[in-house]
């Protein structure tokens, strides 16, 4: 099953420890009701020094973990490229060209 949803990153104003998420991830139902579908943490690449987001998205098939990164053309905008976490031996799934995150 495929869905085309715009995720909203809502700052976690209750964050009190480093391990708590920086954002909660929400989508809107067809009636406009916000639905929490995951959490996001800010991170910095040790290799490039660029900032990115680590997302944990709750799906009916289990939790989906991905990184959301911006290339030079995307920086400063709302579009991120999605890089799924891959266990050894797994083939990467097509994550699409990008994901629109609305802050």
PDB file of C-alpha atoms in Angstrom:
ATOM      1  CA  UNK A   1       0.000   0.000   0.000  1.00  0.00           C
ATOM      2  CA  UNK A   2       1.340   3.426  -0.908  1.00  0.00           C
ATOM      3  CA  UNK A   3       0.402   6.781   0.566  1.00  0.00           C
ATOM      4  CA  UNK A   4       1.290  10.290  -0.534  1.00  0.00           C
ATOM      5  CA  UNK A   5       1.242  12.367   2.643  1.00  0.00           C
ATOM      6  CA  UNK A   6       2.782  15.620   3.729  1.00  0.00           C
ATOM      7  CA  UNK A   7       4.482  15.187   7.083  1.00  0.00           C
ATOM      8  CA  UNK A   8       4.560  18.041   9.558  1.00  0.00           C
ATOM      9  CA  UNK A   9       7.446  18.359  11.979  1.00  0.00           C
ATOM     10  CA  UNK A  10       6.195  19.801  15.255  1.00  0.00           C
ATOM     11  CA  UNK A  11       8.879  20.906  17.709  1.00  0.00           C
ATOM     12  CA  UNK A  12       8.886  18.819  20.885  1.00  0.00           C
ATOM     13  CA  UNK A  13       8.427  21.480  23.556  1.00  0.00           C
ATOM     14  CA  UNK A  14       8.520  18.737  26.224  1.00  0.00           C
ATOM     15  CA  UNK A  15      12.062  17.578  25.401  1.00  0.00           C
ATOM     16  CA  UNK A  16      13.949  17.385  28.693  1.00  0.00           C
ATOM     17  CA  UNK A  17      16.639  14.801  27.900  1.00  0.00           C
ATOM     18  CA  UNK A  18      19.090  14.387  25.017  1.00  0.00           C
ATOM     19  CA  UNK A  19      17.479  11.084  23.972  1.00  0.00           C
ATOM     20  CA  UNK A  20      14.003  12.601  23.622  1.00  0.00           C
ATOM     21  CA  UNK A  21      12.966  13.437  20.034  1.00  0.00           C
ATOM     22  CA  UNK A  22      13.445  16.987  18.758  1.00  0.00           C
ATOM     23  CA  UNK A  23      10.200  16.791  16.752  1.00  0.00           C
ATOM     24  CA  UNK A  24       7.037  14.758  16.527  1.00  0.00           C
ATOM     25  CA  UNK A  25       5.877  13.799  13.046  1.00  0.00           C
ATOM     26  CA  UNK A  26       2.222  14.350  12.235  1.00  0.00           C
ATOM     27  CA  UNK A  27      -0.066  14.042   9.232  1.00  0.00           C
ATOM     28  CA  UNK A  28      -3.614  15.371   8.862  1.00  0.00           C
ATOM     29  CA  UNK A  29      -6.575  13.044   8.465  1.00  0.00           C
ATOM     30  CA  UNK A  30      -9.055  13.789   5.667  1.00  0.00           C
ATOM     31  CA  UNK A  31     -11.099  15.647   8.302  1.00  0.00           C
ATOM     32  CA  UNK A  32      -8.091  17.710   9.372  1.00  0.00           C
ATOM     33  CA  UNK A  33      -7.378  15.886  12.629  1.00  0.00           C
ATOM     34  CA  UNK A  34      -3.626  15.712  13.391  1.00  0.00           C
ATOM     35  CA  UNK A  35      -2.319  12.148  13.685  1.00  0.00           C
ATOM     36  CA  UNK A  36       1.089  11.453  15.220  1.00  0.00           C
ATOM     37  CA  UNK A  37       2.961   8.979  13.040  1.00  0.00           C
ATOM     38  CA  UNK A  38       6.482   9.173  14.428  1.00  0.00           C
ATOM     39  CA  UNK A  39       9.385  11.142  15.871  1.00  0.00           C
ATOM     40  CA  UNK A  40      12.470  12.922  14.513  1.00  0.00           C
ATOM     41  CA  UNK A  41      15.887  13.776  15.915  1.00  0.00           C
ATOM     42  CA  UNK A  42      18.383  16.359  14.651  1.00  0.00           C
ATOM     43  CA  UNK A  43      21.801  14.887  13.848  1.00  0.00           C
ATOM     44  CA  UNK A  44      25.109  15.981  12.292  1.00  0.00           C
ATOM     45  CA  UNK A  45      27.184  13.912   9.906  1.00  0.00           C
ATOM     46  CA  UNK A  46      30.596  13.110  11.353  1.00  0.00           C
ATOM     47  CA  UNK A  47      31.925  12.785   7.794  1.00  0.00           C
ATOM     48  CA  UNK A  48      30.577  15.989   6.158  1.00  0.00           C
ATOM     49  CA  UNK A  49      29.447  18.095   9.110  1.00  0.00           C
ATOM     50  CA  UNK A  50      26.022  18.572   7.472  1.00  0.00           C
ATOM     51  CA  UNK A  51      22.854  18.498   9.546  1.00  0.00           C
ATOM     52  CA  UNK A  52      20.166  15.910   8.839  1.00  0.00           C
ATOM     53  CA  UNK A  53      17.114  14.365  10.480  1.00  0.00           C
ATOM     54  CA  UNK A  54      16.716  10.804  11.704  1.00  0.00           C
ATOM     55  CA  UNK A  55      13.067   9.764  11.436  1.00  0.00           C
ATOM     56  CA  UNK A  56      11.188   6.948  13.131  1.00  0.00           C
ATOM     57  CA  UNK A  57       7.853   6.487  11.341  1.00  0.00           C
ATOM     58  CA  UNK A  58       5.225   4.109  12.705  1.00  0.00           C
ATOM     59  CA  UNK A  59       3.633   1.980   9.962  1.00  0.00           C
ATOM     60  CA  UNK A  60       1.200  -0.953  10.064  1.00  0.00           C
ATOM     61  CA  UNK A  61       4.146  -3.209   9.136  1.00  0.00           C
ATOM     62  CA  UNK A  62       6.353  -1.930  11.959  1.00  0.00           C
ATOM     63  CA  UNK A  63       8.630   1.034  12.544  1.00  0.00           C
ATOM     64  CA  UNK A  64      10.405   2.544   9.553  1.00  0.00           C
ATOM     65  CA  UNK A  65      13.751   4.234  10.217  1.00  0.00           C
ATOM     66  CA  UNK A  66      15.125   6.656   7.637  1.00  0.00           C
ATOM     67  CA  UNK A  67      17.424   9.647   7.413  1.00  0.00           C
ATOM     68  CA  UNK A  68      16.208  12.846   5.762  1.00  0.00           C
ATOM     69  CA  UNK A  69      19.033  14.798   4.120  1.00  0.00           C
ATOM     70  CA  UNK A  70      19.248  17.855   1.907  1.00  0.00           C
ATOM     71  CA  UNK A  71      21.628  18.226  -1.014  1.00  0.00           C
ATOM     72  CA  UNK A  72      23.031  21.607  -2.109  1.00  0.00           C
ATOM     73  CA  UNK A  73      19.923  22.458  -4.179  1.00  0.00           C
ATOM     74  CA  UNK A  74      17.517  21.490  -1.374  1.00  0.00           C
ATOM     75  CA  UNK A  75      19.276  23.253   1.521  1.00  0.00           C
ATOM     76  CA  UNK A  76      17.110  25.825   3.222  1.00  0.00           C
ATOM     77  CA  UNK A  77      13.908  24.449   1.674  1.00  0.00           C
ATOM     78  CA  UNK A  78      11.306  21.954   2.800  1.00  0.00           C
ATOM     79  CA  UNK A  79      12.275  19.026   0.562  1.00  0.00           C
ATOM     80  CA  UNK A  80      14.503  16.264   1.899  1.00  0.00           C
ATOM     81  CA  UNK A  81      15.813  13.134   0.214  1.00  0.00           C
ATOM     82  CA  UNK A  82      15.024   9.975   2.166  1.00  0.00           C
ATOM     83  CA  UNK A  83      17.711   7.357   2.821  1.00  0.00           C
ATOM     84  CA  UNK A  84      16.293   4.178   4.409  1.00  0.00           C
ATOM     85  CA  UNK A  85      18.256   2.253   7.030  1.00  0.00           C
ATOM     86  CA  UNK A  86      19.240  -1.117   5.562  1.00  0.00           C
ATOM     87  CA  UNK A  87      20.064  -4.243   7.536  1.00  0.00           C
ATOM     88  CA  UNK A  88      22.935  -6.251   6.091  1.00  0.00           C
ATOM     89  CA  UNK A  89      21.690  -8.533   3.339  1.00  0.00           C
ATOM     90  CA  UNK A  90      18.581  -6.463   2.606  1.00  0.00           C
ATOM     91  CA  UNK A  91      17.990  -4.732  -0.699  1.00  0.00           C
ATOM     92  CA  UNK A  92      17.198  -1.010  -0.460  1.00  0.00           C
ATOM     93  CA  UNK A  93      13.577  -0.081  -1.016  1.00  0.00           C
ATOM     94  CA  UNK A  94      12.713   2.726  -3.418  1.00  0.00           C
ATOM     95  CA  UNK A  95      12.003   5.673  -1.153  1.00  0.00           C
ATOM     96  CA  UNK A  96      11.024   8.024  -3.969  1.00  0.00           C
ATOM     97  CA  UNK A  97      12.681  11.223  -5.052  1.00  0.00           C
ATOM     98  CA  UNK A  98      11.975  13.196  -1.917  1.00  0.00           C
ATOM     99  CA  UNK A  99       9.665  13.957   0.931  1.00  0.00           C
ATOM    100  CA  UNK A 100       8.078  17.290   1.655  1.00  0.00           C
ATOM    101  CA  UNK A 101       8.464  18.126   5.328  1.00  0.00           C
ATOM    102  CA  UNK A 102       6.489  21.087   6.600  1.00  0.00           C
ATOM    103  CA  UNK A 103       7.857  22.724   9.743  1.00  0.00           C
TER     104      UNK A 103
END
